[in-house]
Short mmCIF file of C-alpha atoms and ligand atoms in Angstrom, two decimals:
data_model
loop_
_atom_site.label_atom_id
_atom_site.label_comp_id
_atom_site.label_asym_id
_atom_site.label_seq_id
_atom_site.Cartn_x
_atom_site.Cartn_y
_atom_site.Cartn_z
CA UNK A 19 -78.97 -185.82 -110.55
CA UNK A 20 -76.50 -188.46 -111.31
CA UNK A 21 -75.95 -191.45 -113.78
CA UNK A 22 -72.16 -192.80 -111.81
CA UNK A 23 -71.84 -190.01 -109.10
CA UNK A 24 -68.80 -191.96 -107.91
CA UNK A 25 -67.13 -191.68 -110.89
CA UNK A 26 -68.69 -187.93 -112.27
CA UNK A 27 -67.42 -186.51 -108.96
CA UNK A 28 -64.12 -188.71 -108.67
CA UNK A 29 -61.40 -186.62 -107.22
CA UNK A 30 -59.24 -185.30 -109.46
CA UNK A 31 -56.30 -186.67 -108.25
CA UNK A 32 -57.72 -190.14 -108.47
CA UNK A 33 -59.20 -189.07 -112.13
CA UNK A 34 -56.02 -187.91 -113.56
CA UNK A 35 -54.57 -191.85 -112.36
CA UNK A 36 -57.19 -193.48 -114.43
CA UNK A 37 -56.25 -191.22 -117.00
CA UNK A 38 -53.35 -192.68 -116.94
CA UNK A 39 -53.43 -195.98 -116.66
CA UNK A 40 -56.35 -195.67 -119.48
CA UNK A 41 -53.80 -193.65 -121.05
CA UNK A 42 -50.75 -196.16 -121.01
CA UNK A 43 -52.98 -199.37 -122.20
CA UNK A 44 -54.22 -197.72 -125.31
CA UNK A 45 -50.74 -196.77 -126.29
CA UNK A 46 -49.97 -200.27 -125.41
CA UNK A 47 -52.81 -201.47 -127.44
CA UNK A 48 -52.49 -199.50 -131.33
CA UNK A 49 -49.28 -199.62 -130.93
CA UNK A 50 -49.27 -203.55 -130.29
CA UNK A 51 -52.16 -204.22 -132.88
CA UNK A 52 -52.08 -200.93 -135.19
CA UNK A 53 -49.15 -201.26 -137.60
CA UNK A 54 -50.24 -197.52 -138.86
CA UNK A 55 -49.56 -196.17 -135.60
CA UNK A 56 -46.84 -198.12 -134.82
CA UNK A 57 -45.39 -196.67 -137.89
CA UNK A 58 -46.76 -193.08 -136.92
CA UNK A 59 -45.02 -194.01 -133.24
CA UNK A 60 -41.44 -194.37 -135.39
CA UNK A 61 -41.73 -191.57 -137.46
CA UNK A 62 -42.37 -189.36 -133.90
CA UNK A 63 -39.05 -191.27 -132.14
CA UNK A 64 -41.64 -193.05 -129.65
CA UNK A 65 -42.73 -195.65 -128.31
CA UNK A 66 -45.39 -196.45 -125.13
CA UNK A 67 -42.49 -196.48 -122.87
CA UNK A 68 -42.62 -193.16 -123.13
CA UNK A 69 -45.74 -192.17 -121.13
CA UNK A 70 -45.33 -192.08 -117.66
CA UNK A 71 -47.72 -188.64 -117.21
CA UNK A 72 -50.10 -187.86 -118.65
CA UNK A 73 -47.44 -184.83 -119.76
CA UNK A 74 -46.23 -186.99 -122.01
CA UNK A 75 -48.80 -187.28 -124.17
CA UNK A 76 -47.28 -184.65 -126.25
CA UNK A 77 -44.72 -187.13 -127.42
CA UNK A 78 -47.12 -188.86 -129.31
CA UNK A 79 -48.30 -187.96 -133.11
CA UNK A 80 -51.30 -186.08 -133.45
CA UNK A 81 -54.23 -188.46 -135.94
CA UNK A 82 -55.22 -186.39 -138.41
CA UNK A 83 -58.70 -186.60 -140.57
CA UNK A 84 -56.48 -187.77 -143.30
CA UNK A 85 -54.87 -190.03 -141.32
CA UNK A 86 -58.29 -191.92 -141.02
CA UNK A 87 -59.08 -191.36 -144.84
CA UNK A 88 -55.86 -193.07 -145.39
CA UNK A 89 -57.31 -195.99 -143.65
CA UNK A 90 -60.32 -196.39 -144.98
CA UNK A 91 -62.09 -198.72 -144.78
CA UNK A 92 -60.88 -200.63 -141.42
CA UNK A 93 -56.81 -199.37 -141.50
CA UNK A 94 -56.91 -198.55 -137.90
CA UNK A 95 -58.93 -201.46 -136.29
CA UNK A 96 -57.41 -202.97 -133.23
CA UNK A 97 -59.45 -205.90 -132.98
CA UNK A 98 -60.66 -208.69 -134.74
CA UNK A 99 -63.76 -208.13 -137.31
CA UNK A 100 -65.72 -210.72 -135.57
CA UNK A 101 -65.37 -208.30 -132.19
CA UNK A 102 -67.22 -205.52 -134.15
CA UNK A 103 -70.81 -204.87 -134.17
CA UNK A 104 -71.10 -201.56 -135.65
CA UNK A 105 -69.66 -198.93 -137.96
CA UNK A 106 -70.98 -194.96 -138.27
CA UNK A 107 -68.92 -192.91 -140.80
CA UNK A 108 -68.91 -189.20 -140.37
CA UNK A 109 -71.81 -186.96 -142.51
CA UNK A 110 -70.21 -185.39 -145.76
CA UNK A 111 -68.65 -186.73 -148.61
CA UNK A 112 -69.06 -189.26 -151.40
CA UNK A 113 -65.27 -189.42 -151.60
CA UNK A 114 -63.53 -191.20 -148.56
CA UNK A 115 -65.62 -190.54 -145.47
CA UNK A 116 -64.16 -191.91 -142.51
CA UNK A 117 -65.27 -194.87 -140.56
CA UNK A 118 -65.38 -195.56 -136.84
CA UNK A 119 -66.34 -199.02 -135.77
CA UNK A 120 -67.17 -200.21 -132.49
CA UNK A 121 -67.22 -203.28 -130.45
CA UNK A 122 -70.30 -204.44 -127.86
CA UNK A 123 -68.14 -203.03 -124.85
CA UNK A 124 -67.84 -199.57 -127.15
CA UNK A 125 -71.16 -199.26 -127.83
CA UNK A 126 -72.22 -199.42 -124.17
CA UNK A 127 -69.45 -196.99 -123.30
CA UNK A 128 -70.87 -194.58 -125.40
CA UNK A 129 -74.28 -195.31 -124.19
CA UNK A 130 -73.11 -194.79 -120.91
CA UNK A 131 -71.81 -191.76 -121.24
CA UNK A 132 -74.93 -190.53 -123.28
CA UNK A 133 -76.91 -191.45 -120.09
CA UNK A 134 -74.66 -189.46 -117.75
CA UNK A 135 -75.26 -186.53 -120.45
CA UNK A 136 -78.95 -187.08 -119.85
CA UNK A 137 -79.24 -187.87 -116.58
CA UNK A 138 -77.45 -184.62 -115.39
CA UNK A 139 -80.09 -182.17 -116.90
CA UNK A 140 -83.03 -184.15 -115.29
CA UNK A 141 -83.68 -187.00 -117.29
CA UNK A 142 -85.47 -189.78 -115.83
CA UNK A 143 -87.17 -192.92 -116.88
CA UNK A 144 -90.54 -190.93 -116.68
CA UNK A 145 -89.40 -189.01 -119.56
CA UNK A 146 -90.51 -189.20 -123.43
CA UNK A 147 -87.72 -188.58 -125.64
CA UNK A 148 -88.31 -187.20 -128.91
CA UNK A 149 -85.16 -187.95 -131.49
CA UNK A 150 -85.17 -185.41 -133.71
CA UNK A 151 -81.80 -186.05 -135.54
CA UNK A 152 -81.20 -188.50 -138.32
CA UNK A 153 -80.83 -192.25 -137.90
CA UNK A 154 -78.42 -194.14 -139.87
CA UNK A 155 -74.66 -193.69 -140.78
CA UNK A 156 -74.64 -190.57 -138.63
CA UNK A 157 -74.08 -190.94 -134.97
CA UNK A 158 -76.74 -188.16 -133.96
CA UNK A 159 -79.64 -190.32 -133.96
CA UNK A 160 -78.45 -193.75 -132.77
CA UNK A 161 -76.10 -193.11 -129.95
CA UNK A 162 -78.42 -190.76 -128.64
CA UNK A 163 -81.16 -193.62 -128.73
CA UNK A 164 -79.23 -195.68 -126.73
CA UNK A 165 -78.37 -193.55 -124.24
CA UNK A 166 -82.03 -192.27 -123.28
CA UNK A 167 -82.77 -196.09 -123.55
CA UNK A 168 -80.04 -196.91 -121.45
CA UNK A 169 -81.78 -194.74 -118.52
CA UNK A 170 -85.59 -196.14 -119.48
CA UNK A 171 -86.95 -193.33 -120.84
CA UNK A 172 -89.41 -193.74 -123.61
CA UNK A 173 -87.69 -192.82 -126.93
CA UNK A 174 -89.45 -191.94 -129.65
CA UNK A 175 -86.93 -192.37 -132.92
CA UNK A 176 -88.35 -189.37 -135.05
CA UNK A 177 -85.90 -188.63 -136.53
CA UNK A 178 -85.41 -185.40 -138.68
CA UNK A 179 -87.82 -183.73 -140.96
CA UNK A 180 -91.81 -184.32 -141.95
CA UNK A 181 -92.62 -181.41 -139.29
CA UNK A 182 -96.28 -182.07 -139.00
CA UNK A 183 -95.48 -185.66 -137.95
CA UNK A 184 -93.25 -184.62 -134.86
CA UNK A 185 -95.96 -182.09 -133.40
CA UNK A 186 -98.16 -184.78 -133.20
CA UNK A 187 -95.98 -187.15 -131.89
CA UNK A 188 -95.15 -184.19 -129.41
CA UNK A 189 -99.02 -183.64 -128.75
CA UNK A 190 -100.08 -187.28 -128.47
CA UNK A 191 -97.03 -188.86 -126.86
CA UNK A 192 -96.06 -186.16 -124.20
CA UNK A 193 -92.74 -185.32 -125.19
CA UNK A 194 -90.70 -183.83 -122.44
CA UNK A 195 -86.89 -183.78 -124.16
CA UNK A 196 -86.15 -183.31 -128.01
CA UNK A 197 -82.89 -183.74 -129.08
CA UNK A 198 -82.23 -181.51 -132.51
CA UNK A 199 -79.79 -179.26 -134.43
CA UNK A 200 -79.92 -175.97 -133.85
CA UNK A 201 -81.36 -175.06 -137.59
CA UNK A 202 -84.12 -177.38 -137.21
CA UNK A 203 -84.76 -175.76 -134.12
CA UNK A 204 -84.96 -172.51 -135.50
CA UNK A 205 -87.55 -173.60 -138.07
CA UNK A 206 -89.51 -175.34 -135.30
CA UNK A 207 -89.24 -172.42 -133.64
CA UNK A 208 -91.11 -170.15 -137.02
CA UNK A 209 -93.83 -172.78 -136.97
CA UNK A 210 -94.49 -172.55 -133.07
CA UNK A 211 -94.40 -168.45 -133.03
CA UNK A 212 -97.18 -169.48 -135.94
CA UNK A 213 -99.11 -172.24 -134.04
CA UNK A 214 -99.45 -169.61 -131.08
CA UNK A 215 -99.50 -169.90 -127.32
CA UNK A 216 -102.84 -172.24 -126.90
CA UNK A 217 -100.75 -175.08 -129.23
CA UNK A 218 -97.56 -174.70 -126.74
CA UNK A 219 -99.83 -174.97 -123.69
CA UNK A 220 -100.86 -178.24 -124.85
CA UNK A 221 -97.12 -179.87 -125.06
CA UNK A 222 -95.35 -181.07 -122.39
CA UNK A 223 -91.71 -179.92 -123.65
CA UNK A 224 -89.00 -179.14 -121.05
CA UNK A 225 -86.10 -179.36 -122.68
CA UNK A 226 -84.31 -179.41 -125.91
CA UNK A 227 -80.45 -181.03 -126.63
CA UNK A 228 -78.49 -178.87 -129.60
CA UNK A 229 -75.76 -180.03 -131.16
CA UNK A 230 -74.05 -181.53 -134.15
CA UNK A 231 -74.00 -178.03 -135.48
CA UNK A 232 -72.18 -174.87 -134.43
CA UNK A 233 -74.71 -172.18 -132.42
CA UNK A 234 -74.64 -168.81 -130.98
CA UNK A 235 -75.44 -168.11 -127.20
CA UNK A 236 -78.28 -165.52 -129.13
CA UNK A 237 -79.62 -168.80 -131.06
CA UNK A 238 -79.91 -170.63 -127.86
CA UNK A 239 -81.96 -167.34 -126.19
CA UNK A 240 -83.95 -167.79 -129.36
CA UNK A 241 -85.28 -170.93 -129.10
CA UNK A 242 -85.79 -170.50 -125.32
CA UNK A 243 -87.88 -167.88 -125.23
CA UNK A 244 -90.02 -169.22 -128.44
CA UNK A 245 -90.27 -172.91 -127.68
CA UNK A 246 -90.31 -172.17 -123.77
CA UNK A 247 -87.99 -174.92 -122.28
CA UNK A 248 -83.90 -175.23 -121.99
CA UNK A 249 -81.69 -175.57 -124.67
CA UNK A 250 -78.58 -177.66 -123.19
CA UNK A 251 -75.33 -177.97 -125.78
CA UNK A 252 -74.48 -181.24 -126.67
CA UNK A 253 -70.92 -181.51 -128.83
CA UNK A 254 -69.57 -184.52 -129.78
CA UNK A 255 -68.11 -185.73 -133.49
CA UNK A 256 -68.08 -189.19 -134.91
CA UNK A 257 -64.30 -190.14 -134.52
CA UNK A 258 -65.33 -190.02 -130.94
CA UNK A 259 -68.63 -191.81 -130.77
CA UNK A 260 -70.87 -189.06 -131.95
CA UNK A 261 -72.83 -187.07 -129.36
CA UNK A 262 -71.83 -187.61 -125.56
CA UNK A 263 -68.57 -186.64 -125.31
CA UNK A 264 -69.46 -183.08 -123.99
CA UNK A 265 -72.62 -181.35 -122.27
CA UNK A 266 -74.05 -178.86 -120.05
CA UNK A 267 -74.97 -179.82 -116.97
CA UNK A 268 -77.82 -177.78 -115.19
CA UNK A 269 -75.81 -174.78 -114.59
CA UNK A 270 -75.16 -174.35 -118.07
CA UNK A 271 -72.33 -172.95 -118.00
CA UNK A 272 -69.46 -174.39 -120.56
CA UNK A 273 -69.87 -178.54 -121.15
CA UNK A 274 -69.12 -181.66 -118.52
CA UNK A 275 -66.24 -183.50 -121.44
CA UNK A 276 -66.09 -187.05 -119.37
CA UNK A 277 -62.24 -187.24 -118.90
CA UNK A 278 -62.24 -191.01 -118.00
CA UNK A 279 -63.25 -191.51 -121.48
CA UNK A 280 -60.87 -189.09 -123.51
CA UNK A 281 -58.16 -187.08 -122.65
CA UNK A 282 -58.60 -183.57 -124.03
CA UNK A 283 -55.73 -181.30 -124.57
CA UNK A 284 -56.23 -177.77 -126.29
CA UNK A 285 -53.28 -176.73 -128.78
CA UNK A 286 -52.60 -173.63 -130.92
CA UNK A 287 -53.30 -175.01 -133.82
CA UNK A 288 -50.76 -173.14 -135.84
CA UNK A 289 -47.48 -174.14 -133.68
CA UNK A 290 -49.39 -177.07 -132.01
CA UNK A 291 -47.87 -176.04 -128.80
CA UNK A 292 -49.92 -176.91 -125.78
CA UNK A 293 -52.22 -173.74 -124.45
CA UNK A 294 -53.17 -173.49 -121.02
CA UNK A 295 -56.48 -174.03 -119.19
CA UNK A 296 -59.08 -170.80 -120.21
CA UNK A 297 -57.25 -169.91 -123.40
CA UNK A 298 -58.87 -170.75 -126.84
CA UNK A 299 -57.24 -173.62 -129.25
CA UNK A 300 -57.87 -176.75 -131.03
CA UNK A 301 -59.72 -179.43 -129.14
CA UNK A 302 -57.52 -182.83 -129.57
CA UNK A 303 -58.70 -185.92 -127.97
CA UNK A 304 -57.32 -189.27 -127.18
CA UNK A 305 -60.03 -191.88 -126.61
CA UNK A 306 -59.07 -193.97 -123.19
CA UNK A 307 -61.55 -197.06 -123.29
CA UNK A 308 -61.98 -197.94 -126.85
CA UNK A 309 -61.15 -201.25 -127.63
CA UNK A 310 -62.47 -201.37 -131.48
CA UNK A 311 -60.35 -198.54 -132.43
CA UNK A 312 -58.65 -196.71 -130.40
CA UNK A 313 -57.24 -192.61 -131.56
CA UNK A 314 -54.33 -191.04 -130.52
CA UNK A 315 -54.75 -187.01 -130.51
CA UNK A 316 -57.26 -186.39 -132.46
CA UNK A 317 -57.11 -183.05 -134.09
CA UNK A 318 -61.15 -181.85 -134.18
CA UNK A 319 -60.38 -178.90 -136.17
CA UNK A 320 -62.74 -177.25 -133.37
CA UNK A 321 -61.95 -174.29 -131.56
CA UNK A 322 -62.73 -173.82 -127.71
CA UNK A 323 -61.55 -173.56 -123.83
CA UNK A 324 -61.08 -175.30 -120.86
CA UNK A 325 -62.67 -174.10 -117.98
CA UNK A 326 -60.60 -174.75 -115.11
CA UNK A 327 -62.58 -173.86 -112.10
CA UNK A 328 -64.66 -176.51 -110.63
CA UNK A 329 -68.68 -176.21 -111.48
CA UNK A 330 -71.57 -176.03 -108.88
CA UNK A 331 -72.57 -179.12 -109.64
CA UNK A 332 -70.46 -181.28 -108.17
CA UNK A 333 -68.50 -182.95 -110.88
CA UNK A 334 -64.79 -183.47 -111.48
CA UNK A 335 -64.52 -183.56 -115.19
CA UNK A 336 -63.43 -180.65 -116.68
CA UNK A 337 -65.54 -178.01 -118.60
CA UNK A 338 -65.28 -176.87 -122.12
CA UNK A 339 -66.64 -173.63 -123.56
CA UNK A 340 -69.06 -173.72 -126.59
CA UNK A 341 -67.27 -174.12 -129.75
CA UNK A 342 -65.85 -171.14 -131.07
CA UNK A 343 -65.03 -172.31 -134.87
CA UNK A 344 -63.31 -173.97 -136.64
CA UNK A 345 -59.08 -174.35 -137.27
CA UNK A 346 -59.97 -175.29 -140.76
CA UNK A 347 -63.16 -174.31 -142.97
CA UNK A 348 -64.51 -176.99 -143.06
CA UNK A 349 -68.70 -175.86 -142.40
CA UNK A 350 -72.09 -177.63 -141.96
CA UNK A 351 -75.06 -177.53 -143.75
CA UNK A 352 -77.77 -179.55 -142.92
CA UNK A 353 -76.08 -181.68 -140.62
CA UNK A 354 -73.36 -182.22 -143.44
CA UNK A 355 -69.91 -181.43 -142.71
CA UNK A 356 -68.73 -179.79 -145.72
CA UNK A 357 -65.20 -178.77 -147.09
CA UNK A 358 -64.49 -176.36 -149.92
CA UNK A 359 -62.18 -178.44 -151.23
CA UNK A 360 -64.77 -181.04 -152.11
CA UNK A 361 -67.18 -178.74 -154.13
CA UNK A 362 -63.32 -177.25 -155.90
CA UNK A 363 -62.80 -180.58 -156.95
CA UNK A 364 -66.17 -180.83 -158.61
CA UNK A 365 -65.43 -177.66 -160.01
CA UNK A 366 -62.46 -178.42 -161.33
CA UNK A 367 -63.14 -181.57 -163.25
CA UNK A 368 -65.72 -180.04 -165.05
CA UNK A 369 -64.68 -178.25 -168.65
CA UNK A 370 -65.17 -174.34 -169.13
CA UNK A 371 -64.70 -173.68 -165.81
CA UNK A 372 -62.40 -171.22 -164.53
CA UNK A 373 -60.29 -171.26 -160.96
CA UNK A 374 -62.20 -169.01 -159.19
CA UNK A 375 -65.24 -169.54 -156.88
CA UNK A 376 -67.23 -168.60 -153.75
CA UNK A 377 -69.42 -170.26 -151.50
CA UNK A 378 -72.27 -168.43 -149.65
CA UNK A 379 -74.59 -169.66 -147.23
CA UNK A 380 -77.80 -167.71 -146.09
CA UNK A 381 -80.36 -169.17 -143.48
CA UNK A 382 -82.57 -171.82 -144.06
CA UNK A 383 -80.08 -174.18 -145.62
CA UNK A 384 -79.49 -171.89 -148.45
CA UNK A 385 -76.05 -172.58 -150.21
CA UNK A 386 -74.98 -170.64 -153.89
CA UNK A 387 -71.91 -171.62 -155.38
CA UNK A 388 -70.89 -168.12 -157.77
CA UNK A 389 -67.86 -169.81 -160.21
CA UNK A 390 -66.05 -168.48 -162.99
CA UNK A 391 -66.67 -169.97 -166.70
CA UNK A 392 -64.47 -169.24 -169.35
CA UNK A 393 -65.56 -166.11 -171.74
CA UNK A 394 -66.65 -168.03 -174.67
CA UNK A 395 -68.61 -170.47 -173.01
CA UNK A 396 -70.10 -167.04 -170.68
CA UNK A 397 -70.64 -165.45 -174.29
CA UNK A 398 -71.74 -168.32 -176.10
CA UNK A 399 -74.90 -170.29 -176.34
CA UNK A 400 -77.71 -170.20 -173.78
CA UNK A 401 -78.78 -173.49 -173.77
CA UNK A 402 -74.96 -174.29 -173.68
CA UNK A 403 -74.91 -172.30 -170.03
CA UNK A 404 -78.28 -174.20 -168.96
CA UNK A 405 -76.48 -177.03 -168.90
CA UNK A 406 -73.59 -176.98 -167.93
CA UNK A 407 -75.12 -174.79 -164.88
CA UNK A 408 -77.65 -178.14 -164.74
CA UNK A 409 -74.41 -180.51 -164.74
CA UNK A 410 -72.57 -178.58 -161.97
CA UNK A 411 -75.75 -178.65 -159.95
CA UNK A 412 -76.03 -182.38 -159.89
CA UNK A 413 -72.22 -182.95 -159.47
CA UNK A 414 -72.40 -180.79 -156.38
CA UNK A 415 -75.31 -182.35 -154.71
CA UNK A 416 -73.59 -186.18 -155.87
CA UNK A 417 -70.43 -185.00 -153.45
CA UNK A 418 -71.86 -182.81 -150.90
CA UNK A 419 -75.44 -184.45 -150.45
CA UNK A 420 -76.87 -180.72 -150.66
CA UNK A 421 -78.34 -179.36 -153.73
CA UNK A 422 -76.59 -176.07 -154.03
CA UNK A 423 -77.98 -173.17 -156.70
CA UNK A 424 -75.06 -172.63 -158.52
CA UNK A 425 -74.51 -169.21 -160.36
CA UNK A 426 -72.37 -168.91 -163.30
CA UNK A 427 -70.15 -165.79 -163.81
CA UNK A 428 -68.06 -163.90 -166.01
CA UNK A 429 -64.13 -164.81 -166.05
CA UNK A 430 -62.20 -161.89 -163.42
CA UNK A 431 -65.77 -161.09 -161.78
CA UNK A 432 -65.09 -162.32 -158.53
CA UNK A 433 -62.50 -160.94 -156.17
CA UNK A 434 -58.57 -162.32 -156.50
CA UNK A 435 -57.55 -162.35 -152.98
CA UNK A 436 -53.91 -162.17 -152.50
CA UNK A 437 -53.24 -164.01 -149.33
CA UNK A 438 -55.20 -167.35 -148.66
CA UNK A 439 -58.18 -166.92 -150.85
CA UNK A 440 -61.48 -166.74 -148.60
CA UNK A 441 -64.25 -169.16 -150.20
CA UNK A 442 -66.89 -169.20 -147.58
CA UNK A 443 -68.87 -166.19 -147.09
CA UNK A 444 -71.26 -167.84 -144.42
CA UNK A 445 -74.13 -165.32 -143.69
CA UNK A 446 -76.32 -167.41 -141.42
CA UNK A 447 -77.62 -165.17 -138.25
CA UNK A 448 -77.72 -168.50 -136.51
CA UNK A 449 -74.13 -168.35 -136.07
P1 LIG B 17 -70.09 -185.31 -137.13
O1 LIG B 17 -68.88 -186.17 -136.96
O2 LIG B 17 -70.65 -185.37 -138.48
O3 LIG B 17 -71.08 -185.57 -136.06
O4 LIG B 17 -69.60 -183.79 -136.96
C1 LIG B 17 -68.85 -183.39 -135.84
C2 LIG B 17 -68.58 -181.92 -135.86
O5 LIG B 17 -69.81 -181.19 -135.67
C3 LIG B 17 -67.69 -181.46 -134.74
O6 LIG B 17 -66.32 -181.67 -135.01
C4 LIG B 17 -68.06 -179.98 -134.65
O7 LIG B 17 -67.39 -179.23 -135.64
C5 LIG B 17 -69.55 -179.98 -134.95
N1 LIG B 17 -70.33 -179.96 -133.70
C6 LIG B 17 -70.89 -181.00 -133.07
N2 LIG B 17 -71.54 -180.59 -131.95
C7 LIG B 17 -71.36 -179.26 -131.85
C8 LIG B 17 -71.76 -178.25 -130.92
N3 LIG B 17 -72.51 -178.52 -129.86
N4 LIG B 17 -71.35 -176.99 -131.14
C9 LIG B 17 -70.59 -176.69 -132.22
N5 LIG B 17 -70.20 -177.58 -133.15
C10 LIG B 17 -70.58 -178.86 -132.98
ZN1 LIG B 18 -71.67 -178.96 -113.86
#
C-alpha cells in the first residue's frame, strides 16, 4: 500500500532532479538567511554556486552536533520567529541540548512522511494506534501522532510507562499497531510470556514500530515470536524531525530513507571520504524541504549501509541497513542519548574524586558508574563516603535524567588503558 505512490516510486532519474533542485534552494536559502553557515560556507572556500550535482555536495561543510550546541537556542533559524510553531530538542542533557524548530509547512512534511512510513506496512484508517513512546520535548511521541493522524487512524497517545494502563487500553480499545522502543518492548514482552496465551488471544495486535533505540535482528525475533505480530524498524533522530526519516517496508528488508526529503550520503567517518553504496559508514544527511531550519550534512554519528538494489516493493528511495553503531560513544538509556563526557564532567567537578571511571550498563535500564576517590577520602570516614556517593548520585541523574548506582573505588583499581581509554562496558543482550 501507498501514502504518494507517484512520488515513493518516482524514477530515479527524475528523483535524483528533485534532489537537486531541493538541493540547490536550501544552499540558496542558509546561506542567504544563516550567517553561521554562510560563515561555515567561507571557511570551506564555497559558496551555492558551487552545486550543480548532487556530487557536489561534498564541497559543502559537514554540521556537526556542536555546531548546533553552538547555536543554541535559535543560531541556525532561517525564518522569522513568527513562521515557527514548534520546537523539540533532542533527549539527553541538562547542559546545551540542541533545538530543532519547525514551521506549519515542516510539521506537515514530517507528518507526511510519517504517514508514508505507516501506510507502507498496512496502516489504514481502520487501525487503532497505540503510542507507546514519550510525548513532549522528544520527537518519538508527537511526530508519530501526527502521522497516524494524518492517515485517520485512531491514535491512542499512551505514551510510555504505567504498564497495566496500556494492556487495557490494548484490551478495551483494539489496538492493532504500537509504536515503542525496543527495551520497553522487551519488558512487555516478560509480562505477556507471564499473562499467557488466553490474554494474547484476546488483543488485536498486528504490529509493533521499534525505534529511537539501537536493536539486534535477535531482539526483533524476540519480540515476534512472544508478542506474535511484526516488529518493523523505524530510525529517525531529532535534527531531522524525529521518527520518519527511515523504515521497513513490508519486505523488511533494510529501511525506505525518503530521498526527496534528505539527501543521505555515507562517509568513513575517520577520513570523511565518501564510501560507496553497500559499504558501512557514517550516515550524514542534508534536509531538502525544511524551511524553519534547514542542515547541511549532518553527521548522525550512526553507522550503517546503503542498499543499492531496488526492493520488491516498488519504491525508488533508497534502502538503509539497520544501524550498526555508533562513530562516537555516545549510548542510550531509556530513550536518553547519553555521552560519557557528560557524566566525566560531573565527575570531575566534584572534590575527592580521582580521573578514572567506567560506565556499565546491564538490561533493564541498569547503569553503575565504578569511579576512583582519592585514598584518604576511600580510607577515611564512612559517613564521609555515604555522601559523597549520595552527592554523585544526584549530580548524575541532574545531567543525564537517569539515576545511575554509582560505586566508589579505591585510587589505581580500575584498568589504565593506554590507547583511547574505553568507558562504556555496555552488557545489554538487547544489543
Ligand atoms: P533522538 O534525537 O533523541 O531521537 O535520538 C536519535 C538517535 O537514536 C539516532 O541518532 C540513533 O543513534 C538512535 N536511533 C533512532 N532510531 C534508531 C533505530 N531504529 N535503530 C538504531 N538506532 C536508532
Ligand atoms: Zn520496500
Amino acid at each position: 500500500m501507498f501514502w504518494q505512490k507517484n512520488i515513493e516510486t518516482l524514477p530515479r532519474e527524475q528523483l535524483e532532479k528533485l534532489q537537486l533542485l531541493r538541493l540547490k534552494a536550501t544552499v540558496k536559502r542558509v546561506y542567504a538567511k544563516v550567517p553561521y553557515y554562510k560563515k561555515l560556507f567561507r571557511a570551506k572556500k564555497t559558496a551555492p554556486k558551487e552545486i550543480k550535482t548532487l556530487e557536489d555536495i561534498t564541497k559543502l561543510p559537514f554540521t556537526t552536533r556542536d555546531d548546533l550546541q553552538k547555536n543554541y537556542p535559535d543560531g541556525l533559524l532561517s525564518v522569522t520567529k513568527d513562521k515557527l510553531v514548534r520546537l523539540h530538542t533532542s533527549s539527553g542533557t541538562t547542559g546545551k541540548p540542541k533545538a530543532v524548530f519547525f514551521t506549519e509547512k515542516d510539521i506537515a512534511t514530517a507528518a507526511n512522511n510519517m504517514a508514508r512510513c505507516l501506510t507502507m506496512t498496512g496502516v489504514t484508517k481502520s487501525d487503532v494506534l497505540q503510542n507507546m513512546m514519550s510525548y513532549g520535548l522528544f520527537t518519538g511521541g508527537l511526530m508519530m501522532h501526527y502521522g497516524a493522524e494524518k492517515i485517520g487512524a485512531l491514535v491512542i497517545p499512551a505514551a510510555i510507562g504505567n504498564t497495566d494502563r496500556q494492556l487495557l487500553l490494548m484490551q478495551d480499545f483494539g489496538t492493532t499497531s504500537i509504536h515503542l522502543t525496543p527495551s520497553y518492548a522487551l519488558y512487555l514482552a516478560a509480562i505477556f510470556e507471564k499473562k499467557g496465551r488466553a490474554f494474547r488471544k484476546k488483543l488485536k495486535l498486528k504490529r509493533a514500530y521499534m525505534g529511537a533505540e539501537p536493536y539486534t535482528e535477535e531482539t526483533k525475533n524476540k519480540i515476534e515470536s512472544i508478542l506474535k505480530l511484526k516488529v518493523y524498524n523505524s530510525y529517525g533522530l531529532t535534527e531531522m524531525n524525529g521518527p520518519g526519516v527511515a523504515f521497513e517496508c513490508g519486505f523488511q528488508a533494510g529501511m525506505h530513507l525518503w530521498e526527496d526529503s534528505y539527501l543521505m550520503e555515507i562517509v568513513d567517518p575517520k577520513t570523511d571520504r565518501p564510501l560507496p553504496d553497500g559499504q558501512t559508514g557514517e550516515l550524514i544527511l542534508t534536509t531538502l524541504t525544511r524551511e524553519g531550519m534547514p542542515i547541511i550534512r549532518y553527521r548522525t554519528r550512526d553507522l550503517t549501509a546503503i542498499i543499492p538494489e531496488k526492493c520488491k516493493c516498488g519504491r525508488t528511495h533508497r534502502r538503509i541497513m539497520r544501524i550498526k553503531g555508533r562513530a562516537d560513544d555516545m549510548f542510550i538509556l531509556r530513550g536518553v542519548n547519553i555521552y560519557p563526557q557528560q557524566i566525566e564532567r560531573v565527575l570531575m567537578s566534584v572534590a575527592h574524586v580521582e580521573k578514572n571511571y567506567q560506565i556499565y550498563l546491564e538490561d533493564n535500564d541498569k547503569m553503575t558508574v565504578k569511579v576512583e576517590i582519592t585514598k584518604k577520602l576511600f580510607d577515611g570516614n564512612l559517613e564521609h563516603l555515604k555522601k559523597l556517593q549520595f552527592d554523585l548520585t544526584e549530580k548524575l541523574r541532574a545531567e543525564i535524567m537517569v539515576r545511575p548506582s554509582v560505586e566508589l573505588v579505591e585510587p589505581g583499581t580500575l584498568p589504565v588503558s593506554e590507547g583511547k581509554a574505553k568507558r562504556v562496558f555496555d552488557n545489554r543482550k538487547i544489543y
